[in-house]
PDB file of C-alpha atoms in Angstrom:
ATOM      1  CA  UNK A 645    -169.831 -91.086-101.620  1.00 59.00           C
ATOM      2  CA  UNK A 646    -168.432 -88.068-101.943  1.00 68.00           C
ATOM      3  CA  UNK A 647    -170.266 -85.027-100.349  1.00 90.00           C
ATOM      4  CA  UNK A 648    -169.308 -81.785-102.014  1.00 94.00           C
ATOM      5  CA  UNK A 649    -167.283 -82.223-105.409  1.00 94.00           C
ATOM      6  CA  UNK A 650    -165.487 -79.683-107.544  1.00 95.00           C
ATOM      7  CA  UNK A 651    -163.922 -79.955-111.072  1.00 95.00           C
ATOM      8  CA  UNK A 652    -161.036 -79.829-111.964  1.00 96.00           C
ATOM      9  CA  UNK A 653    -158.507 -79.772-109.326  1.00 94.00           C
ATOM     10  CA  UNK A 654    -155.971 -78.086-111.344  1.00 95.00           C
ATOM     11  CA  UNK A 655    -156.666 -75.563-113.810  1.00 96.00           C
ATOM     12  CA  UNK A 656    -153.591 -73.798-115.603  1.00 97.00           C
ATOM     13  CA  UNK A 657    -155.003 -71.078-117.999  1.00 97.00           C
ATOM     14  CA  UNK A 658    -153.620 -67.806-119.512  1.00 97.00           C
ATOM     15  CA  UNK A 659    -154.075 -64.779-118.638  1.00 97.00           C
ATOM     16  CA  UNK A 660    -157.462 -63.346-120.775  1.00 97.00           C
ATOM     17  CA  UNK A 661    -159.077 -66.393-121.236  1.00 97.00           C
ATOM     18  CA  UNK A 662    -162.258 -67.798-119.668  1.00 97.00           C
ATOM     19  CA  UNK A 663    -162.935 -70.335-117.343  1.00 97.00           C
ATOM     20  CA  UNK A 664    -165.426 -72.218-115.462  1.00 97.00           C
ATOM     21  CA  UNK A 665    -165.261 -74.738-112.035  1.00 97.00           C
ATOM     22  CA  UNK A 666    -168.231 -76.820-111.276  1.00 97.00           C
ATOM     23  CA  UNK A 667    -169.223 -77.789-108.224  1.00 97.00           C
ATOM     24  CA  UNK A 668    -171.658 -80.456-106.934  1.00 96.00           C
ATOM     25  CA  UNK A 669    -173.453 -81.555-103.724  1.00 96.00           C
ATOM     26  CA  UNK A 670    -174.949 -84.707-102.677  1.00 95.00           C
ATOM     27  CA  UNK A 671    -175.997 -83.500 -99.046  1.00 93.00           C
ATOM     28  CA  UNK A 672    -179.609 -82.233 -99.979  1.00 91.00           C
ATOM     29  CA  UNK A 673    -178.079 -78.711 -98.673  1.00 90.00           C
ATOM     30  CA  UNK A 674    -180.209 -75.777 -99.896  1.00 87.00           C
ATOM     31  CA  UNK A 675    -177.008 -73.452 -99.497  1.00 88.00           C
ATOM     32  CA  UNK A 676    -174.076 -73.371-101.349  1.00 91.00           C
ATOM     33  CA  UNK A 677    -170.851 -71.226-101.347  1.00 92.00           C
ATOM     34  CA  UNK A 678    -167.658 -69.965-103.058  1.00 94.00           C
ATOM     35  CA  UNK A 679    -164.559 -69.483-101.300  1.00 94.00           C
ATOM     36  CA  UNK A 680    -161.439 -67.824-102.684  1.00 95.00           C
ATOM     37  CA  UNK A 681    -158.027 -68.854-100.420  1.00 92.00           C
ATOM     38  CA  UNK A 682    -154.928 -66.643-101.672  1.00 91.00           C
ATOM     39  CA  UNK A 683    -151.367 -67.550-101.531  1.00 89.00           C
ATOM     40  CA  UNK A 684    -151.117 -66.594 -97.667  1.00 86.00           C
ATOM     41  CA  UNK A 685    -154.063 -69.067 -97.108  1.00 85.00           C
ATOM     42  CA  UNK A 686    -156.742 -66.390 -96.310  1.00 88.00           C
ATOM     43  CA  UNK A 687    -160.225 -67.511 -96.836  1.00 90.00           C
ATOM     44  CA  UNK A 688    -162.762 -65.037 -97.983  1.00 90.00           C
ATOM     45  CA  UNK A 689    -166.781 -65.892 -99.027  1.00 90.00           C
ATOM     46  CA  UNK A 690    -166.997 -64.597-102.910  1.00 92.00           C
ATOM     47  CA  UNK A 691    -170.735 -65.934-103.573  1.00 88.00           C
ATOM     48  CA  UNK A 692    -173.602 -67.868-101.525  1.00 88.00           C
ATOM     49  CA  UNK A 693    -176.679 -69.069-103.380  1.00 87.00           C
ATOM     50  CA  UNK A 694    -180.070 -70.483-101.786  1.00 84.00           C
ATOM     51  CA  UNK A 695    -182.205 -72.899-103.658  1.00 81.00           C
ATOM     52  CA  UNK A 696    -180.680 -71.538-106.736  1.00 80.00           C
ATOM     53  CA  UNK A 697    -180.650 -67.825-105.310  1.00 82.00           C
ATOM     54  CA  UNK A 698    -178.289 -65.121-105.078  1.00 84.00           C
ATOM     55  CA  UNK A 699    -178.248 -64.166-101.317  1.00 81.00           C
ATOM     56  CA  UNK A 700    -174.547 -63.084-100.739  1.00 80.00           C
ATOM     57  CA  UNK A 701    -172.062 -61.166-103.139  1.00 80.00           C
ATOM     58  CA  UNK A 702    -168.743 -59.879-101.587  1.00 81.00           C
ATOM     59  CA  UNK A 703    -167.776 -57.193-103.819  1.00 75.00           C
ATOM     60  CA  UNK A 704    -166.785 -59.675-106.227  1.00 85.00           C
ATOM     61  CA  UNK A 705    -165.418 -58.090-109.685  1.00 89.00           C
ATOM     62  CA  UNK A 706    -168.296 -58.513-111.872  1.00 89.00           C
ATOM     63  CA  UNK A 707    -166.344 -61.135-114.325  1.00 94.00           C
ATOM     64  CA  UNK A 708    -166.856 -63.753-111.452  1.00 94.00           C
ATOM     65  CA  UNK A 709    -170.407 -65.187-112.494  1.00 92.00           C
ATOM     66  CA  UNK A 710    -171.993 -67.681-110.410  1.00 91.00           C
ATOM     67  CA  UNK A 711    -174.823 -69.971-111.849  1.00 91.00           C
ATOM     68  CA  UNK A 712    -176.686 -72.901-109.923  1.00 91.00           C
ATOM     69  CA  UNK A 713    -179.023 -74.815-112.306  1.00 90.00           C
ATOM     70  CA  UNK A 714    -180.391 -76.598-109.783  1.00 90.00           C
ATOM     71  CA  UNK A 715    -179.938 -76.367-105.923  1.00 87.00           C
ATOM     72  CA  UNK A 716    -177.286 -79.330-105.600  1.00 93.00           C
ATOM     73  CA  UNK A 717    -175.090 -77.190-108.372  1.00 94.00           C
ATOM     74  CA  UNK A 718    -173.223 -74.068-108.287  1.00 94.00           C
ATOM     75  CA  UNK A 719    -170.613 -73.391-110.619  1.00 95.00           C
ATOM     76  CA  UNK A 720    -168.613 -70.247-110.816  1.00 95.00           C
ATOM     77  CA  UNK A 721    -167.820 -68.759-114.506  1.00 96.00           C
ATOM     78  CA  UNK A 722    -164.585 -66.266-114.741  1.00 96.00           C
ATOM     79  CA  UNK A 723    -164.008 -64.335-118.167  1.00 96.00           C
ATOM     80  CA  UNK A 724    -160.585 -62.222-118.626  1.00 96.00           C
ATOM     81  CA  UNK A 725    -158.665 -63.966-116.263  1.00 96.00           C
ATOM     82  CA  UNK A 726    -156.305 -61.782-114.584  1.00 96.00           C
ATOM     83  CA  UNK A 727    -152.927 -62.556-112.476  1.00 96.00           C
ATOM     84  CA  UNK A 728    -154.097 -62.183-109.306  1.00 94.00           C
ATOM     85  CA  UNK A 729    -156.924 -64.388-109.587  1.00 95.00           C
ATOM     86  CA  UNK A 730    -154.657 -67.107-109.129  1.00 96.00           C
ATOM     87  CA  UNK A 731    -155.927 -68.985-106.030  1.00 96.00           C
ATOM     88  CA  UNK A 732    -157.785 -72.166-104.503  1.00 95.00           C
ATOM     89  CA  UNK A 733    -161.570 -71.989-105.092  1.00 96.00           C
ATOM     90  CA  UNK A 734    -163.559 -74.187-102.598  1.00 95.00           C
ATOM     91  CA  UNK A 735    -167.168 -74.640-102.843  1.00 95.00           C
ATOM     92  CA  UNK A 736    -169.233 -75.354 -99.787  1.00 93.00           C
ATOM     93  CA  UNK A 737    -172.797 -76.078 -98.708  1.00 92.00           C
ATOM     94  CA  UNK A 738    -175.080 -76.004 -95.742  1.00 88.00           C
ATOM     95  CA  UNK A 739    -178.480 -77.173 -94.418  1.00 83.00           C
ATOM     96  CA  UNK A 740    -181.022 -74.241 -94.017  1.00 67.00           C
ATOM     97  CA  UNK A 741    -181.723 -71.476 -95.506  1.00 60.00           C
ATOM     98  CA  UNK A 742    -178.793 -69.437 -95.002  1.00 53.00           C
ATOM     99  CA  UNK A 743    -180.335 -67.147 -92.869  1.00 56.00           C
ATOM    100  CA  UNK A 744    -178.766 -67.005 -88.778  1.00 56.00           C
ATOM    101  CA  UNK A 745    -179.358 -71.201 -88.216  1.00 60.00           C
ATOM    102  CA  UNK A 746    -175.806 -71.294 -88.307  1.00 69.00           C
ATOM    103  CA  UNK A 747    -175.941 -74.307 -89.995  1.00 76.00           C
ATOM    104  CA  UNK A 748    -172.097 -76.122 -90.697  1.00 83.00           C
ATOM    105  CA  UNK A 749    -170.578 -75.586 -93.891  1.00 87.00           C
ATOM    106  CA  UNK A 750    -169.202 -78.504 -96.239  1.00 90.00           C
ATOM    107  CA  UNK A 751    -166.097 -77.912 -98.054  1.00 92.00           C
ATOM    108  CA  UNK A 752    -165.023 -79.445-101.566  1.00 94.00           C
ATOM    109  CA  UNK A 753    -161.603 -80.305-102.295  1.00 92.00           C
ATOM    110  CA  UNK A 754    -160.793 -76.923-103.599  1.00 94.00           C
ATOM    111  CA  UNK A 755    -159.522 -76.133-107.607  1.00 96.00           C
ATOM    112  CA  UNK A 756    -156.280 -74.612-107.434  1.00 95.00           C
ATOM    113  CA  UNK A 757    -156.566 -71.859-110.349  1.00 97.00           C
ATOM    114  CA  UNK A 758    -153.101 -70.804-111.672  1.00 97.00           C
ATOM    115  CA  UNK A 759    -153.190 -68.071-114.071  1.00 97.00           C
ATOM    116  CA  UNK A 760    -150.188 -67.630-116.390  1.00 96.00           C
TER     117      UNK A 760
ATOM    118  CA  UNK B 665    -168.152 -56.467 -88.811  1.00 71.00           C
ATOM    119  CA  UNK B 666    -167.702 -59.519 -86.943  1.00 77.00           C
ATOM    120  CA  UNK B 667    -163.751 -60.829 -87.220  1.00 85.00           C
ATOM    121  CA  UNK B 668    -160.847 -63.283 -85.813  1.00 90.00           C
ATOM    122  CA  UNK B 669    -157.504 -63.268 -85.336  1.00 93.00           C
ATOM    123  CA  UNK B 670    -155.306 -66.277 -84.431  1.00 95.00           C
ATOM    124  CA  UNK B 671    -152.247 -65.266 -82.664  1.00 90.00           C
ATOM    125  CA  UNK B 672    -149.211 -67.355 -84.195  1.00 89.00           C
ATOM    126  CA  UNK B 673    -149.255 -68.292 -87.688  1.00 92.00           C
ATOM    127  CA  UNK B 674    -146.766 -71.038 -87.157  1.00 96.00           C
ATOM    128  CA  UNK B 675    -146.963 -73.320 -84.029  1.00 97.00           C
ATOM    129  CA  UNK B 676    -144.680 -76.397 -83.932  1.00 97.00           C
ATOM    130  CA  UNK B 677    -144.889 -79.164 -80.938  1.00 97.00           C
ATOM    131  CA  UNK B 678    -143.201 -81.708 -80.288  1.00 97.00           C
ATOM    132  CA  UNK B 679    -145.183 -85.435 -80.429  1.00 97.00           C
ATOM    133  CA  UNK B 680    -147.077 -86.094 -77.267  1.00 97.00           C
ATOM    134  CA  UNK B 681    -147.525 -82.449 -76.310  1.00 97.00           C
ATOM    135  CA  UNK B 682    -149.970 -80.235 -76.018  1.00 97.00           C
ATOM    136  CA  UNK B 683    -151.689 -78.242 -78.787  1.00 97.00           C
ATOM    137  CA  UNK B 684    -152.683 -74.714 -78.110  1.00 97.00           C
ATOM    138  CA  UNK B 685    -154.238 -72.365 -81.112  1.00 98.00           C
ATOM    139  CA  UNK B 686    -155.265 -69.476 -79.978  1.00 97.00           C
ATOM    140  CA  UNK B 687    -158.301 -67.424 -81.451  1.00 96.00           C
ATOM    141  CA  UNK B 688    -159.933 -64.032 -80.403  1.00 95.00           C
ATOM    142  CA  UNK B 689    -163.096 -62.727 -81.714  1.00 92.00           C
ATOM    143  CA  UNK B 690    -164.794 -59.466 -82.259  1.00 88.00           C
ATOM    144  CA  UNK B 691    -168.680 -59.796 -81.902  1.00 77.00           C
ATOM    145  CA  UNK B 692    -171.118 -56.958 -81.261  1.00 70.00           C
ATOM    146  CA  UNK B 693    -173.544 -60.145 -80.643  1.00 72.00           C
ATOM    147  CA  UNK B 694    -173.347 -63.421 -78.766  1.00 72.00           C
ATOM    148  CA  UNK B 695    -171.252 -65.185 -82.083  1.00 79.00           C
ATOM    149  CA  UNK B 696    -171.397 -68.504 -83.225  1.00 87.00           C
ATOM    150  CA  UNK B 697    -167.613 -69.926 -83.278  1.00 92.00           C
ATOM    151  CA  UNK B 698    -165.888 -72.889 -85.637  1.00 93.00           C
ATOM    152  CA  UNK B 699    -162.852 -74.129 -86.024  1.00 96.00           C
ATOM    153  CA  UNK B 700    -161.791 -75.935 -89.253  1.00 95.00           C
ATOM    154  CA  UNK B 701    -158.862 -78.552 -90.154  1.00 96.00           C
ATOM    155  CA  UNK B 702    -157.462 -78.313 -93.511  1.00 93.00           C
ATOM    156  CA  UNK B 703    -154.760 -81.020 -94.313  1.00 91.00           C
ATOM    157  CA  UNK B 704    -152.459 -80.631 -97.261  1.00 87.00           C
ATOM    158  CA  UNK B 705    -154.297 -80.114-100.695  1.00 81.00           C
ATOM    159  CA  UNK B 706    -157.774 -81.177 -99.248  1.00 85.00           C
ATOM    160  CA  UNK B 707    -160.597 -78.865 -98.135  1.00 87.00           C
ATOM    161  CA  UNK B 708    -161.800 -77.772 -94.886  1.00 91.00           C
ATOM    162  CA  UNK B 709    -163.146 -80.096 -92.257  1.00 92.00           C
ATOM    163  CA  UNK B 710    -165.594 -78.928 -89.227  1.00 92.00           C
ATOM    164  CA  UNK B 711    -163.463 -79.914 -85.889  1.00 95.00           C
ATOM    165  CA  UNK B 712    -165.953 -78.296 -83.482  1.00 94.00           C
ATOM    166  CA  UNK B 713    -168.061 -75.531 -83.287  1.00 91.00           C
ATOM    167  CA  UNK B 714    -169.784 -73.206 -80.170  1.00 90.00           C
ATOM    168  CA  UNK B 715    -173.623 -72.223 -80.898  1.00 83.00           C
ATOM    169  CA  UNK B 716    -173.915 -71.021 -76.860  1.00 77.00           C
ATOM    170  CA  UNK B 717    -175.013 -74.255 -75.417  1.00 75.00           C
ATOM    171  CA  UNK B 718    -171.915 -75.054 -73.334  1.00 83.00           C
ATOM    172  CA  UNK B 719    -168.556 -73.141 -73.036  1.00 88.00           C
ATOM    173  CA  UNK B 720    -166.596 -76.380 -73.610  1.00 93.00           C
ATOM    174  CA  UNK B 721    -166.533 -77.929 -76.480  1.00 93.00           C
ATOM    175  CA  UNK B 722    -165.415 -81.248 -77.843  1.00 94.00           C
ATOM    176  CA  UNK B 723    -164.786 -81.733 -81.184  1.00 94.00           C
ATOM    177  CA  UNK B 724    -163.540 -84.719 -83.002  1.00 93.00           C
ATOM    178  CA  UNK B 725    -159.842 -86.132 -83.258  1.00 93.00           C
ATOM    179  CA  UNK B 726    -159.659 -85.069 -79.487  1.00 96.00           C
ATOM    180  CA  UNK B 727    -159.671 -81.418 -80.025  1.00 97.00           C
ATOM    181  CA  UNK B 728    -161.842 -79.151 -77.687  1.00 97.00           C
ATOM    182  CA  UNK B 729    -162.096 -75.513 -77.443  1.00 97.00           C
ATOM    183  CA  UNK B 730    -163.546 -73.189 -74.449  1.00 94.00           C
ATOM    184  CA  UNK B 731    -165.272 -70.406 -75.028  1.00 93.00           C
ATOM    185  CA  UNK B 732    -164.830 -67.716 -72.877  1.00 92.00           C
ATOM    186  CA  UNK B 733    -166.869 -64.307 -73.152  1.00 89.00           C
ATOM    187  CA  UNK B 734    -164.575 -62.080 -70.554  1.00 90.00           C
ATOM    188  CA  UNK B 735    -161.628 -62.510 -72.552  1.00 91.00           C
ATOM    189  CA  UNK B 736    -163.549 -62.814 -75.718  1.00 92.00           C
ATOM    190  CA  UNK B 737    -161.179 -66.364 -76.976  1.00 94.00           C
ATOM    191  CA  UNK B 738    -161.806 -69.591 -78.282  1.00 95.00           C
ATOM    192  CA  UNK B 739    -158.456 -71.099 -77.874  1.00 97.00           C
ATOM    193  CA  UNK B 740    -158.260 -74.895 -79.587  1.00 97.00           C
ATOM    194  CA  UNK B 741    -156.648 -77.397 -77.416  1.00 97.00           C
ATOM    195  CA  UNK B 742    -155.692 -81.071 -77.668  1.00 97.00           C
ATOM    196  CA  UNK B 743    -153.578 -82.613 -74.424  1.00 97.00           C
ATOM    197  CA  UNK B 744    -151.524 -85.106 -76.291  1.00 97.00           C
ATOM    198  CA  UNK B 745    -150.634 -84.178 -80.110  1.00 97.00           C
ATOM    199  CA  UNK B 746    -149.994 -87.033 -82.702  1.00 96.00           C
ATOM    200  CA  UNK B 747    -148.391 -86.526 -86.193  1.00 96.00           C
ATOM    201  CA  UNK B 748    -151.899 -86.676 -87.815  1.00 95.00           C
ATOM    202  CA  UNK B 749    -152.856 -83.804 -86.583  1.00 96.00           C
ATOM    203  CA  UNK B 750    -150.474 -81.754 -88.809  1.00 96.00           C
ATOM    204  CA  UNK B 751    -152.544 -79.725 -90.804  1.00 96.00           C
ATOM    205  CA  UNK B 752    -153.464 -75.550 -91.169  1.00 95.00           C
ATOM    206  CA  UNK B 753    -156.295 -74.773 -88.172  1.00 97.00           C
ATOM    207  CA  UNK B 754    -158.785 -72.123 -89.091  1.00 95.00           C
ATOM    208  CA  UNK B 755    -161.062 -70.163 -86.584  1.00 95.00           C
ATOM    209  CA  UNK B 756    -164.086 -68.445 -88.304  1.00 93.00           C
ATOM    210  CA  UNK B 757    -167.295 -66.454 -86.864  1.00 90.00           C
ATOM    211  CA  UNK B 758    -170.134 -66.591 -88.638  1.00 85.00           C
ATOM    212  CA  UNK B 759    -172.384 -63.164 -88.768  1.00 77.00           C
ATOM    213  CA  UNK B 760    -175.472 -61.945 -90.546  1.00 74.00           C
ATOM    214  CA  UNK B 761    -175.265 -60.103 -93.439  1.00 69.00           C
ATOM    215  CA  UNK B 762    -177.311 -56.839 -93.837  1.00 66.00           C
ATOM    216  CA  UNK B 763    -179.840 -58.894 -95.650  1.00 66.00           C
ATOM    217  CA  UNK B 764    -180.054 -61.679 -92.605  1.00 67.00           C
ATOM    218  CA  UNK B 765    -178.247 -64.008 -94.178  1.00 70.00           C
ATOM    219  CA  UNK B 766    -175.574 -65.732 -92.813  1.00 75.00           C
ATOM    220  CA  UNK B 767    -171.322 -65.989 -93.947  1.00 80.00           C
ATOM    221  CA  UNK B 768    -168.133 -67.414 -92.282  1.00 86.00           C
ATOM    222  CA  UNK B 769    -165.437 -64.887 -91.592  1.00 88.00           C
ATOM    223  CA  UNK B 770    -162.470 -66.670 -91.217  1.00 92.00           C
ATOM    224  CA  UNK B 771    -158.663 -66.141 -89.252  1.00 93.00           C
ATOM    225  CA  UNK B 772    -156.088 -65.961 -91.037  1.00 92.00           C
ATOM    226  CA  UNK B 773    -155.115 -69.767 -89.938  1.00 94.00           C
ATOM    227  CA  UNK B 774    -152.581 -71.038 -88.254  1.00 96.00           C
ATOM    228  CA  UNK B 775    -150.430 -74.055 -89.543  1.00 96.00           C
ATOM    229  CA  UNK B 776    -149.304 -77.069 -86.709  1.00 97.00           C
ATOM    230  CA  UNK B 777    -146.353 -78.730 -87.261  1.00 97.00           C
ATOM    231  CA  UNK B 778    -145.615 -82.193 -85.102  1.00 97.00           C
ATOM    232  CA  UNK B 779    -142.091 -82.609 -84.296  1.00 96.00           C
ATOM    233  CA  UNK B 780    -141.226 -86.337 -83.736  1.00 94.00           C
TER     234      UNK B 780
END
């Protein structure tokens, strides 16, 4: 039963290669989110799609690539990993359109990227 | 830009005690206020959040927060805390993005430790 899923957990790469982290919601949301939280736990929005819609890009390096195939996916694509991208990624999702209903956001687990 | 700051990054109390996490906001507009749990290796959970219908607010696990405009805080509060409750506390604002749609800014969070 679980709401908002992400795969994997854990994902231990090299620097340079490419990776991808799927998310999934069960909620019937029309909203869905990335998160990146750093090593001091700091928790900035990369990426929020509506009904399979980009509406919100934070100045996100352009080899972070979002895609939602349908509105109860988004998965985030990262080519040429890089050091610093090492972080927890949590997805999230919320009723609404996205647009000033204010509607509560549902967190995944998070996938704790570690790029050697 | 809307923001929040949390005032103590580490706040220990002893079993029993009250629980006070502070949180101050910056809002050019009437804001709409969370707070979110995040226990060790899980995501975030919704504790409580203010949307301007009452200044107090009751969330779950016995957590409330007050908002209060003239000193512009939402300070989290629990009277009696209980080793559960351990866990990093984030306060987050959530603003309108040139485009009218809505994000989460969050604090930089603020991990509670229970002393026995």
């Amino acid at each position: 039963d679980t709401a908002v899923s992400q795969t994997p957990k854990y994902l231990v790469t090299q620097m340079g290669n490419d990776k991808s982290i799927k998310c999934e919601q069960n909620l019937g949301h029309d909203t869905m989110y990335w998160y990146k939280q750093d090593s001091k736990k700091f928790l900035k929005i990369m990426f929020s799609y509506n009904n399979k819609e980009l509406i919100i890009n934070e100045t996100v390096p352009n080899r972070f690539s979002p895609k939602s195939p349908d509105k109860a996916h988004l998965n985030l694509h990262i080519n040429s990993l890089e050091l610093g991208d090492s972080a927890v990624y949590f997805c999230a999702s919320s009723q609404g359109q996205g647009n000033a209903n204010f509607e509560t956001q549902y967190f995944g687990p998070g996938t704790r990227l570690l790029v050697l | 830009a809307q923001s929040v700051t949390q005032l103590g990054s580490h706040v220990s109390v002893s079993e029993g005690a009250l629980v006070l996490l502070r949180c101050n906001y910056s809002s050019s507009v009437p804001p709409y206020l969370f707070w979110y749990v995040q226990y060790p290796n899980q995501g975030l959970q919704l504790l409580l959040k203010y949307t301007s219908a009452a200044t107090l607010v009751k969330g779950i696990n016995g957590f409330e927060a007050e908002f209060k405009k003239s000193e512009t805080s939402f300070h989290l509060t629990k009277p009696s805390a209980h080793m559960s409750d351990a866990a990093e506390y984030f306060c987050a604002v959530s603003e309108l993005t040139n485009f009218g749609n809505e994000k989460l800014t969050f604090g930089t969070g603020t991990r509670l430790t229970i002393i026995p």
